[in-house]
Structure formats: C-alpha cells, structure tokens
C-alpha cells in the first residue's frame, strides 16, 4: 500500500492531534537510512528524535528482544520481578555521572521519568516548588506540560496546569546579549531567591543542552553555578538527559562536559535502542526516601524493553558510540560553521557530538526566521533527507543522526542540506 493510500486511511482513523513530520510511511530502517513504502530511500538525521543512537533495528537489540519475547513478555516488576530490571538499574548507576551511592527506578517514557523525579524530589525534601527554565521541554503529561515552556503545540487549551512550577531565565548565548555562564546563572538565581525562596525549592530541573527548545547550549559555567546553588539551597538538582543521554553528545551524558554531578538524572530515548523505557537514577538517600510502593506502574521496566536497553548499552560500549558522536561533530560542525559564515540567514551553528543545529535568522539580525526554516526542512525532505526543526521560535534545524551512520551517508545528508539552503 502506498503512502498516499495510507494517508487516506490515517485521516479517517488517527486523531488529528497526532501529526507527523513527513507524509511518507516507513517500510524498514537501519543504520543511517530509512526506506518508505513507496521504495524511496531517506538519510536519517532524526533518529526518531534522538532515540536510535545505536541505529534502527540494531542487531544486538533485535536478537535480545527476540530472545526475551520467547521467554516471557510481561510479569510486572511490582508483582513478580526479574533479573533484567535489576541489571538495567545497575547499568544506569554505573553510567550516570556521580561517584556516590545511587539507586534507580524504571518507567516507560521520558515524561513519566520526569514526573517521578519530581515526585521523588518533593518527597525527599518535603518542599513544593520546582524551578524550570525558559525554552525547557520536559513532556506532555499534565505536570510535564507545566514544566515545558512552549505553548504551541504543547500546552494550548490543555490547562489548567499543575501548580508550584516556577520558570527562570536560561543561558542562551545567541539571544542573551552574550552573558557569561556565571552572569546568566546569577540572573536565574536572583529570580529564584526573590520569587520562590530557597527553602521552598524541592528541585531545579534542567536539560544540560536543551532539545525541543532549540538545541540551546548554555554558556560554560552556567550549569555548574546552578548546580552549586541548588546544593547550597538543599534542593534536588535534576538533569533531564532524556535527549542528550546515551552517547548522543559525545560522552555518556552531557552533564559530564561541565563536570557536574546531578542529584538525579532522567533518561529515556536512546536508552532503549527504540523500545520504550525510561529511568530515574541518583543519590541513594534521595531515591530511597520514598516509602515502599510509592513508585511504580504496570509496565515500568518491561522485560522486553529491559532486554533492549541492555543490548543497546552493550552496543554503545562495543562500538564506542561516544567516540562516534565526537567524530560526527568533527565532520559536521565545521561544515555547518562554513555554511553559517557564507549565509547571513544562519545566526549560529552549534551543538555537541551528534546533537547539532543551525539557527535561522533574518540577515543581519537575531530575529527568528521560522518561515525559511520550514522551507529548508521541506526541501530536505523532498530531496530524501529526514531533518527536524525545533526551538521556541521554530527557527532551528536540528541534526540527530544515528551514531552508527556512515561517513558517506553523513556527507550525502550534508550535501542535501547545502542544496536546500541554497534554494530555500
Ligand atoms: N525531556 C529533554 O526531549 C522528549 C518530544 C517530541 P517522552 N522530546 C521529544 C514531542 O513532540 O512529543 C523529551 C525530551 C526531554 C522529556 C521528554 C519527554 O519524553 O518520552 O516523549 O515522554
């Protein structure tokens, strides 16, 4: 059945609120490529939104999932536990930053991990307030909508939202007049101290590099200063590494680039090699503050997803995908920089590892150019390159290739992008 025919069926069956970036339907995918049902090949610069870091249908993941579904698909860890859940928690404890004693708990999605991190922080501190940042994205459930900054499409007419969420200014080097990390942190801390009050803050929640908000890399020093303030105030510092985690930025976690050790880390996406699984990992005293039975869910740490996660981590270790992400940065970022130098409509090329972006502006200004961004993305799609946009202003083109993408696929993707920028 062709994409066109599937699209017709979809219109009569799938709710309009769920939309897709492209109108082609996938037949199969692997490495750095997708093939649609019409027989067209695509180069993948999306990874299903930073999920298939190990590649799509990665061999180890496929084998592990196959083996597990034949043994058992579900017992519920809260009813009858199994080894792989424990093993995934052990891996999370080993891989997340921080040499202190840790515990972990597993969930199904990023939003669910964030919700649980907030539950844990509130329980452990006995305080209500959660501090989040401009441009933040943390999910689409009621609490995480409140934590997410952008109204369209995420929050519009979906309120009322959960209370006790306070938003403070982010470090956004292109848009904050060149504040240093320390200055930007002082600006945020001032708002917290004046408007929330140190003793009320349960958690400070931040993406070390913002994802949906525009691939915003804070100025150096910003994250350490916020983490330090948080510690001093007795608040739980939570790094949302759902998009940045699992080798994406050239290390296991983006927090490592600035040497910060979050009290709690939320993970999902890349963790499961394509299967839905998420985690909250962090300081044992905070995690274990919660009473027995206070955390859980029917499917959290489902055995098939756990098998996939263990295989994905093994693949990352075996292929050294953190190094692969650094190589992708070395190959892509200079070319994106050259494109920016030759195109006054590109305000900045930025990012880390295989989490890279260009931000489009009206020439000579920092005024966002969302119209061109959409046009460039469409031109890429027409030429067979799957790219995504993001940003509060919808003016950022982001590049998230699977970490196993070949140099040839990377170069061909870049050539398509160059062509699209030349015409759109
Ligand atoms: N925290 C940092 O990036 C998910 C969302 C796409 P879920 N980002 C992609 C969309 O439009 O829904 C994300 C994230 C960060 C939390 C989440 C939420 O993760 O698995 O989508 O719930």
Short mmCIF file of C-alpha atoms and ligand atoms in Angstrom, two decimals:
data_model
loop_
_atom_site.label_atom_id
_atom_site.label_comp_id
_atom_site.label_asym_id
_atom_site.label_seq_id
_atom_site.Cartn_x
_atom_site.Cartn_y
_atom_site.Cartn_z
CA UNK A 1 0.00 0.00 0.00
CA UNK A 2 1.39 3.42 -0.99
CA UNK A 3 1.97 6.33 1.36
CA UNK A 4 -0.84 8.19 -0.36
CA UNK A 5 -3.30 5.38 0.30
CA UNK A 6 -2.09 5.03 3.89
CA UNK A 7 -2.51 8.74 4.38
CA UNK A 8 -6.18 8.48 3.37
CA UNK A 9 -6.75 5.62 5.81
CA UNK A 10 -4.97 7.56 8.51
CA UNK A 11 -7.15 10.64 8.05
CA UNK A 12 -10.22 8.54 8.81
CA UNK A 13 -8.70 6.65 11.73
CA UNK A 14 -5.96 8.60 13.51
CA UNK A 15 -6.81 11.61 15.64
CA UNK A 16 -5.78 14.89 14.04
CA UNK A 17 -3.92 15.97 17.17
CA UNK A 18 -1.23 13.39 16.41
CA UNK A 19 0.73 14.68 13.43
CA UNK A 20 3.83 13.56 11.51
CA UNK A 21 6.82 15.43 10.10
CA UNK A 22 6.69 13.68 6.71
CA UNK A 23 3.81 12.08 4.82
CA UNK A 24 5.81 9.02 3.73
CA UNK A 25 5.22 5.75 5.59
CA UNK A 26 8.19 3.68 6.70
CA UNK A 27 8.76 0.16 5.36
CA UNK A 28 12.10 -0.54 7.05
CA UNK A 29 15.07 1.24 8.56
CA UNK A 30 18.62 0.55 9.67
CA UNK A 31 21.96 2.28 10.17
CA UNK A 32 21.59 5.82 8.88
CA UNK A 33 18.75 5.14 6.49
CA UNK A 34 15.01 4.65 6.17
CA UNK A 35 13.08 3.20 3.24
CA UNK A 36 9.46 4.14 2.71
CA UNK A 37 6.62 2.02 1.37
CA UNK A 38 6.95 3.78 -2.00
CA UNK A 39 10.50 2.44 -2.33
CA UNK A 40 12.22 5.76 -1.64
CA UNK A 41 15.42 5.91 0.43
CA UNK A 42 15.91 8.54 3.12
CA UNK A 43 19.02 9.57 5.00
CA UNK A 44 18.17 9.73 8.68
CA UNK A 45 19.19 12.88 10.56
CA UNK A 46 16.40 12.39 13.11
CA UNK A 47 16.91 9.01 14.85
CA UNK A 48 13.24 9.03 15.81
CA UNK A 49 14.00 12.16 17.89
CA UNK A 50 17.34 11.06 19.38
CA UNK A 51 16.24 7.50 20.11
CA UNK A 52 18.01 5.16 17.71
CA UNK A 53 21.53 6.12 18.77
CA UNK A 54 22.63 2.51 18.11
CA UNK A 55 20.87 2.58 14.74
CA UNK A 56 17.46 1.34 13.80
CA UNK A 57 16.87 -2.38 14.31
CA UNK A 58 20.41 -2.71 15.71
CA UNK A 59 21.45 -6.39 15.52
CA UNK A 60 22.11 -6.91 19.24
CA UNK A 61 18.84 -5.20 20.17
CA UNK A 62 16.88 -7.30 17.70
CA UNK A 63 18.44 -10.54 18.98
CA UNK A 64 17.89 -9.63 22.64
CA UNK A 65 14.27 -8.65 22.08
CA UNK A 66 13.59 -11.82 20.09
CA UNK A 67 15.11 -13.98 22.78
CA UNK A 68 13.15 -12.23 25.54
CA UNK A 69 9.71 -12.27 23.87
CA UNK A 70 10.02 -16.02 23.51
CA UNK A 71 10.72 -16.47 27.23
CA UNK A 72 8.16 -14.03 28.71
CA UNK A 73 6.77 -10.66 27.66
CA UNK A 74 5.46 -9.33 30.97
CA UNK A 75 5.01 -10.23 34.60
CA UNK A 76 5.06 -6.71 36.09
CA UNK A 77 8.15 -6.00 38.19
CA UNK A 78 5.87 -4.98 41.08
CA UNK A 79 4.29 -8.44 41.01
CA UNK A 80 6.97 -10.93 40.03
CA UNK A 81 10.44 -9.39 39.50
CA UNK A 82 13.12 -10.50 37.01
CA UNK A 83 16.87 -10.02 36.61
CA UNK A 84 16.99 -7.69 33.60
CA UNK A 85 15.25 -4.85 35.51
CA UNK A 86 17.96 -5.06 38.19
CA UNK A 87 20.66 -5.22 35.50
CA UNK A 88 19.37 -2.08 33.76
CA UNK A 89 19.39 -0.22 37.10
CA UNK A 90 22.98 -1.41 37.68
CA UNK A 91 23.98 -0.05 34.26
CA UNK A 92 22.29 3.30 34.96
CA UNK A 93 24.10 3.55 38.29
CA UNK A 94 27.43 2.79 36.63
CA UNK A 95 27.00 5.10 33.63
CA UNK A 96 25.37 8.24 35.07
CA UNK A 97 27.73 10.88 36.47
CA UNK A 98 28.50 10.91 40.19
CA UNK A 99 30.69 8.58 42.24
CA UNK A 100 28.22 8.46 45.16
CA UNK A 101 25.90 5.61 46.12
CA UNK A 102 22.88 5.51 43.82
CA UNK A 103 19.56 3.78 43.18
CA UNK A 104 17.43 3.70 40.02
CA UNK A 105 13.81 3.09 39.05
CA UNK A 106 12.38 2.34 35.60
CA UNK A 107 9.42 3.80 33.73
CA UNK A 108 8.03 3.87 30.18
CA UNK A 109 8.56 7.34 28.76
CA UNK A 110 10.55 10.47 29.26
CA UNK A 111 7.59 12.39 30.65
CA UNK A 112 6.95 9.64 33.16
CA UNK A 113 10.59 9.70 34.29
CA UNK A 114 10.45 13.47 34.78
CA UNK A 115 7.18 13.23 36.74
CA UNK A 116 8.72 10.62 39.00
CA UNK A 117 11.92 12.59 39.52
CA UNK A 118 9.77 15.49 40.72
CA UNK A 119 7.71 13.17 42.95
CA UNK A 120 10.92 11.82 44.49
CA UNK A 121 12.44 15.28 45.00
CA UNK A 122 9.28 16.59 46.66
CA UNK A 123 9.02 13.55 48.89
CA UNK A 124 12.69 13.68 49.90
CA UNK A 125 12.71 17.42 50.66
CA UNK A 126 9.16 17.94 51.89
CA UNK A 127 9.08 21.08 49.72
CA UNK A 128 6.68 22.01 46.90
CA UNK A 129 8.41 24.22 44.30
CA UNK A 130 10.01 23.09 41.05
CA UNK A 131 12.27 25.50 39.17
CA UNK A 132 12.48 25.17 35.38
CA UNK A 133 13.96 27.31 32.62
CA UNK A 134 12.88 29.33 29.61
CA UNK A 135 12.71 27.16 26.44
CA UNK A 136 12.55 23.96 28.52
CA UNK A 137 10.87 20.81 27.26
CA UNK A 138 10.02 18.02 29.68
CA UNK A 139 6.95 16.27 28.23
CA UNK A 140 3.22 16.35 27.53
CA UNK A 141 1.55 14.91 30.66
CA UNK A 142 -0.13 17.40 32.98
CA UNK A 143 2.83 18.03 35.29
CA UNK A 144 5.37 17.94 32.45
CA UNK A 145 3.27 20.33 30.33
CA UNK A 146 3.55 22.73 33.25
CA UNK A 147 7.32 22.19 33.22
CA UNK A 148 7.51 22.69 29.43
CA UNK A 149 7.81 26.30 28.30
CA UNK A 150 6.27 26.50 24.84
CA UNK A 151 2.52 26.89 24.46
CA UNK A 152 2.16 25.80 20.81
CA UNK A 153 1.67 22.98 20.15
CA UNK A 154 2.27 21.51 23.59
CA UNK A 155 0.03 23.40 26.04
CA UNK A 156 -2.59 25.34 24.09
CA UNK A 157 -6.01 24.78 25.73
CA UNK A 158 -4.77 21.78 27.71
CA UNK A 159 -4.72 23.53 31.08
CA UNK A 160 -5.18 24.12 33.93
CA UNK A 161 -1.64 23.10 34.73
CA UNK A 162 -0.01 21.77 37.88
CA UNK A 163 0.93 24.45 40.42
CA UNK A 164 4.27 25.23 42.10
CA UNK A 165 6.25 25.40 38.86
CA UNK A 166 8.49 28.47 38.50
CA UNK A 167 10.25 29.47 35.28
CA UNK A 168 13.53 31.37 35.30
CA UNK A 169 15.78 32.74 32.51
CA UNK A 170 18.07 30.34 30.65
CA UNK A 171 21.59 30.93 29.36
CA UNK A 172 21.11 31.30 25.59
CA UNK A 173 24.33 32.77 24.21
CA UNK A 174 22.88 33.86 20.84
CA UNK A 175 19.95 35.64 22.49
CA UNK A 176 21.00 36.91 25.91
CA UNK A 177 23.44 39.57 24.81
CA UNK A 178 26.48 37.43 25.48
CA UNK A 179 26.07 36.95 29.22
CA UNK A 180 28.75 34.69 30.66
CA UNK A 181 27.61 31.44 32.25
CA UNK A 182 28.13 32.95 35.69
CA UNK A 183 26.15 36.10 34.82
CA UNK A 184 23.29 34.09 33.33
CA UNK A 185 23.25 31.87 36.43
CA UNK A 186 23.19 34.91 38.73
CA UNK A 187 20.21 36.25 36.76
CA UNK A 188 18.32 32.95 37.19
CA UNK A 189 19.27 32.59 40.86
CA UNK A 190 18.08 36.11 41.59
CA UNK A 191 14.63 35.21 40.26
CA UNK A 192 14.54 32.01 42.33
CA UNK A 193 15.57 33.76 45.53
CA UNK A 194 13.20 36.69 45.07
CA UNK A 195 10.17 34.88 43.68
CA UNK A 196 10.32 31.34 45.07
CA UNK A 197 12.53 31.39 48.16
CA UNK A 198 15.40 29.00 48.82
CA UNK A 199 13.61 26.97 51.47
CA UNK A 200 10.67 26.25 49.17
CA UNK A 201 12.57 24.69 46.27
CA UNK A 202 12.23 20.91 46.02
CA UNK A 203 14.01 20.64 42.68
CA UNK A 204 15.85 22.56 40.00
CA UNK A 205 15.21 20.75 36.72
CA UNK A 206 17.25 21.43 33.59
CA UNK A 207 18.27 19.91 30.25
CA UNK A 208 22.09 20.27 30.07
CA UNK A 209 21.60 21.03 26.35
CA UNK A 210 18.02 21.97 25.57
CA UNK A 211 16.34 19.76 22.98
CA UNK A 212 12.92 20.82 21.70
CA UNK A 213 13.65 24.37 22.93
CA UNK A 214 16.27 24.86 20.22
CA UNK A 215 19.45 22.86 20.92
CA UNK A 216 20.50 25.64 23.26
CA UNK A 217 23.97 25.06 24.69
CA UNK A 218 24.31 27.20 27.82
CA UNK A 219 27.43 29.32 28.24
CA UNK A 220 30.24 27.49 30.08
CA UNK A 221 29.89 27.83 33.83
CA UNK A 222 26.11 28.20 33.81
CA UNK A 223 25.29 24.60 34.72
CA UNK A 224 27.93 24.29 37.48
CA UNK A 225 26.74 27.54 39.07
CA UNK A 226 23.10 26.43 39.03
CA UNK A 227 24.04 23.00 40.41
CA UNK A 228 26.09 24.59 43.17
CA UNK A 229 23.30 26.99 44.14
CA UNK A 230 20.89 24.10 44.21
CA UNK A 231 23.10 22.10 46.55
CA UNK A 232 23.52 25.10 48.85
CA UNK A 233 19.76 25.62 48.99
CA UNK A 234 19.09 21.97 49.84
CA UNK A 235 17.18 21.49 46.59
CA UNK A 236 17.48 18.41 44.38
CA UNK A 237 19.35 19.20 41.14
CA UNK A 238 17.80 17.11 38.36
CA UNK A 239 19.43 16.83 34.93
CA UNK A 240 16.94 15.86 32.24
CA UNK A 241 19.23 13.84 29.96
CA UNK A 242 16.38 12.28 28.02
CA UNK A 243 17.50 13.77 24.70
CA UNK A 244 21.20 14.29 25.50
CA UNK A 245 21.92 10.91 27.10
CA UNK A 246 23.47 7.66 25.97
CA UNK A 247 26.44 8.93 23.95
CA UNK A 248 24.45 11.47 21.92
CA UNK A 249 26.67 14.44 22.81
CA UNK A 250 30.00 12.58 22.68
CA UNK A 251 30.01 11.29 26.25
CA UNK A 252 27.60 9.01 28.08
CA UNK A 253 25.81 12.06 29.49
CA UNK A 254 26.01 15.76 28.61
CA UNK A 255 26.45 16.70 32.29
CA UNK A 256 29.97 15.29 32.02
CA UNK A 257 31.12 18.06 29.66
CA UNK A 258 30.89 20.52 32.53
CA UNK A 259 31.84 18.10 35.28
CA UNK A 260 28.50 18.36 37.05
CA UNK A 261 27.10 15.54 39.16
CA UNK A 262 23.32 15.86 39.25
CA UNK A 263 21.47 14.51 42.29
CA UNK A 264 19.02 12.82 39.91
CA UNK A 265 19.24 12.09 36.17
CA UNK A 266 16.23 11.31 33.98
CA UNK A 267 16.83 9.09 30.95
CA UNK A 268 14.71 7.61 28.14
CA UNK A 269 15.01 7.75 24.32
CA UNK A 270 18.48 6.37 23.42
CA UNK A 271 18.43 4.13 26.46
CA UNK A 272 16.11 1.54 24.91
CA UNK A 273 17.51 1.26 21.39
CA UNK A 274 13.99 2.01 20.08
CA UNK A 275 11.87 0.32 22.75
CA UNK A 276 10.02 2.43 25.30
CA UNK A 277 11.90 2.55 28.59
CA UNK A 278 12.94 5.35 30.92
CA UNK A 279 14.74 5.76 34.20
CA UNK A 280 15.36 7.97 37.20
CA UNK A 281 18.81 7.45 38.72
CA UNK A 282 20.52 9.26 41.52
CA UNK A 283 21.61 9.68 45.11
CA UNK A 284 20.56 6.71 47.21
CA UNK A 285 19.35 8.83 50.14
CA UNK A 286 17.04 10.84 47.87
CA UNK A 287 15.78 7.87 45.84
CA UNK A 288 15.25 5.72 48.93
CA UNK A 289 13.41 8.45 50.82
CA UNK A 290 10.22 7.25 49.13
CA UNK A 291 8.18 4.63 51.02
CA UNK A 292 7.88 1.09 49.58
CA UNK A 293 5.14 1.03 46.95
CA UNK A 294 5.36 4.80 46.34
CA UNK A 295 6.86 4.37 42.87
CA UNK A 296 5.86 2.06 40.06
CA UNK A 297 3.45 1.36 37.21
CA UNK A 298 2.23 -1.69 35.32
CA UNK A 299 4.80 -1.63 32.54
CA UNK A 300 7.78 0.27 34.00
CA UNK A 301 10.92 -1.68 33.11
CA UNK A 302 9.03 -4.17 30.94
CA UNK A 303 11.27 -7.22 30.34
CA UNK A 304 11.36 -6.79 26.55
CA UNK A 305 12.33 -3.14 26.92
CA UNK A 306 14.95 -4.08 29.56
CA UNK A 307 16.47 -6.66 27.20
CA UNK A 308 16.63 -3.98 24.50
CA UNK A 309 18.21 -1.47 26.88
CA UNK A 310 20.91 -3.91 27.99
CA UNK A 311 21.68 -4.72 24.34
CA UNK A 312 21.72 -1.04 23.39
CA UNK A 313 24.21 -0.23 26.16
CA UNK A 314 26.36 -3.18 25.14
CA UNK A 315 26.35 -1.88 21.55
CA UNK A 316 27.35 1.59 22.74
CA UNK A 317 30.26 0.12 24.68
CA UNK A 318 31.34 -2.28 21.95
CA UNK A 319 31.26 0.30 19.14
CA UNK A 320 32.36 3.19 21.39
CA UNK A 321 29.46 5.32 20.23
CA UNK A 322 30.53 8.27 22.38
CA UNK A 323 33.64 8.47 20.19
CA UNK A 324 31.43 8.02 17.13
CA UNK A 325 29.36 11.04 18.22
CA UNK A 326 32.55 13.09 18.59
CA UNK A 327 33.62 12.06 15.08
CA UNK A 328 30.21 13.13 13.74
CA UNK A 329 30.72 16.53 15.39
CA UNK A 330 34.18 16.84 13.83
CA UNK A 331 32.81 16.00 10.40
CA UNK A 332 29.62 18.06 10.56
CA UNK A 333 30.14 21.10 12.77
CA UNK A 334 32.94 22.73 10.70
CA UNK A 335 30.79 22.36 7.57
CA UNK A 336 27.79 23.84 9.36
CA UNK A 337 30.09 26.65 10.50
CA UNK A 338 31.18 27.28 6.90
CA UNK A 339 27.56 27.35 5.80
CA UNK A 340 26.82 29.87 8.55
CA UNK A 341 29.80 32.02 7.53
CA UNK A 342 28.54 32.17 3.94
CA UNK A 343 24.84 32.69 4.71
CA UNK A 344 23.76 35.75 6.70
CA UNK A 345 20.45 33.96 7.34
CA UNK A 346 22.22 31.47 9.62
CA UNK A 347 22.68 33.09 13.03
CA UNK A 348 24.69 30.27 14.54
CA UNK A 349 25.84 26.69 14.08
CA UNK A 350 26.09 24.90 17.43
CA UNK A 351 25.77 21.72 19.41
CA UNK A 352 27.82 18.86 20.76
CA UNK A 353 28.55 15.42 19.38
CA UNK A 354 25.72 14.24 17.17
CA UNK A 355 23.30 16.83 18.59
CA UNK A 356 23.91 19.71 16.17
CA UNK A 357 21.84 22.59 14.83
CA UNK A 358 21.71 25.78 12.85
CA UNK A 359 19.51 28.68 13.94
CA UNK A 360 17.96 30.71 11.12
CA UNK A 361 17.51 34.47 11.44
CA UNK A 362 16.71 37.44 9.25
CA UNK A 363 20.05 38.58 7.79
CA UNK A 364 21.95 40.98 9.99
CA UNK A 365 19.64 40.44 12.99
CA UNK A 366 18.80 37.74 15.52
CA UNK A 367 15.12 37.91 14.54
CA UNK A 368 13.99 34.28 14.10
CA UNK A 369 13.16 33.10 10.58
CA UNK A 370 10.69 30.26 11.06
CA UNK A 371 9.33 30.55 7.51
CA UNK A 372 12.68 29.78 5.91
CA UNK A 373 13.34 27.07 8.49
CA UNK A 374 10.17 25.27 7.45
CA UNK A 375 11.04 25.75 3.78
CA UNK A 376 14.57 24.36 4.20
CA UNK A 377 13.23 21.36 6.13
CA UNK A 378 10.71 20.70 3.38
CA UNK A 379 13.37 20.99 0.68
CA UNK A 380 15.49 18.47 2.61
CA UNK A 381 12.53 16.10 2.84
CA UNK A 382 11.85 16.45 -0.90
CA UNK A 383 15.48 15.51 -1.56
CA UNK A 384 15.40 12.49 0.78
CA UNK A 385 16.94 13.82 3.99
CA UNK A 386 14.93 13.46 7.19
CA UNK A 387 15.61 16.53 9.35
CA UNK A 388 13.66 18.05 12.23
CA UNK A 389 13.05 21.60 13.32
CA UNK A 390 12.84 22.83 16.91
CA UNK A 391 13.11 25.96 19.01
CA UNK A 392 10.80 28.28 20.87
CA UNK A 393 10.63 30.35 17.69
CA UNK A 394 10.53 27.36 15.31
CA UNK A 395 13.69 28.58 13.61
CA UNK A 396 16.21 25.87 14.41
CA UNK A 397 17.13 22.99 12.10
CA UNK A 398 18.47 20.15 14.21
CA UNK A 399 20.56 17.18 13.21
CA UNK A 400 20.43 13.94 15.18
CA UNK A 401 21.92 11.19 13.04
CA UNK A 402 22.14 7.67 14.46
CA UNK A 403 25.64 7.30 15.91
CA UNK A 404 26.31 4.37 13.58
CA UNK A 405 25.72 6.45 10.43
CA UNK A 406 28.46 6.04 7.80
CA UNK A 407 30.66 8.94 6.66
CA UNK A 408 29.18 8.55 3.20
CA UNK A 409 25.61 8.90 4.49
CA UNK A 410 26.64 11.86 6.61
CA UNK A 411 28.25 13.60 3.63
CA UNK A 412 25.28 12.92 1.41
CA UNK A 413 22.96 14.31 4.05
CA UNK A 414 25.09 17.44 4.37
CA UNK A 415 25.12 17.88 0.59
CA UNK A 416 21.30 17.74 0.55
CA UNK A 417 21.16 20.28 3.36
CA UNK A 418 23.53 22.61 1.45
CA UNK A 419 21.36 22.33 -1.64
CA UNK A 420 18.23 23.03 0.38
CA UNK A 421 19.77 26.12 2.00
CA UNK A 422 20.83 27.38 -1.44
CA UNK A 423 17.28 27.23 -2.77
CA UNK A 424 15.06 27.94 0.25
N1 LIG B 1 12.60 15.56 28.32
C1 LIG B 1 14.57 16.62 27.33
O1 LIG B 1 13.50 15.77 24.84
C2 LIG B 1 11.05 14.27 24.55
C3 LIG B 1 9.23 15.10 22.27
C4 LIG B 1 8.55 15.16 20.97
P1 LIG B 1 8.74 11.37 26.11
N2 LIG B 1 11.39 15.01 23.40
C5 LIG B 1 10.67 14.72 22.18
C6 LIG B 1 7.12 15.57 21.09
O2 LIG B 1 6.74 16.48 20.35
O3 LIG B 1 6.38 14.96 21.88
C7 LIG B 1 11.61 14.71 25.87
C8 LIG B 1 12.81 15.45 25.96
C9 LIG B 1 13.29 15.86 27.21
C10 LIG B 1 11.46 14.86 28.27
C11 LIG B 1 10.93 14.41 27.06
C12 LIG B 1 9.67 13.60 27.07
O4 LIG B 1 9.92 12.30 26.67
O5 LIG B 1 9.37 10.01 26.01
O6 LIG B 1 8.34 11.95 24.77
O7 LIG B 1 7.65 11.43 27.11
#
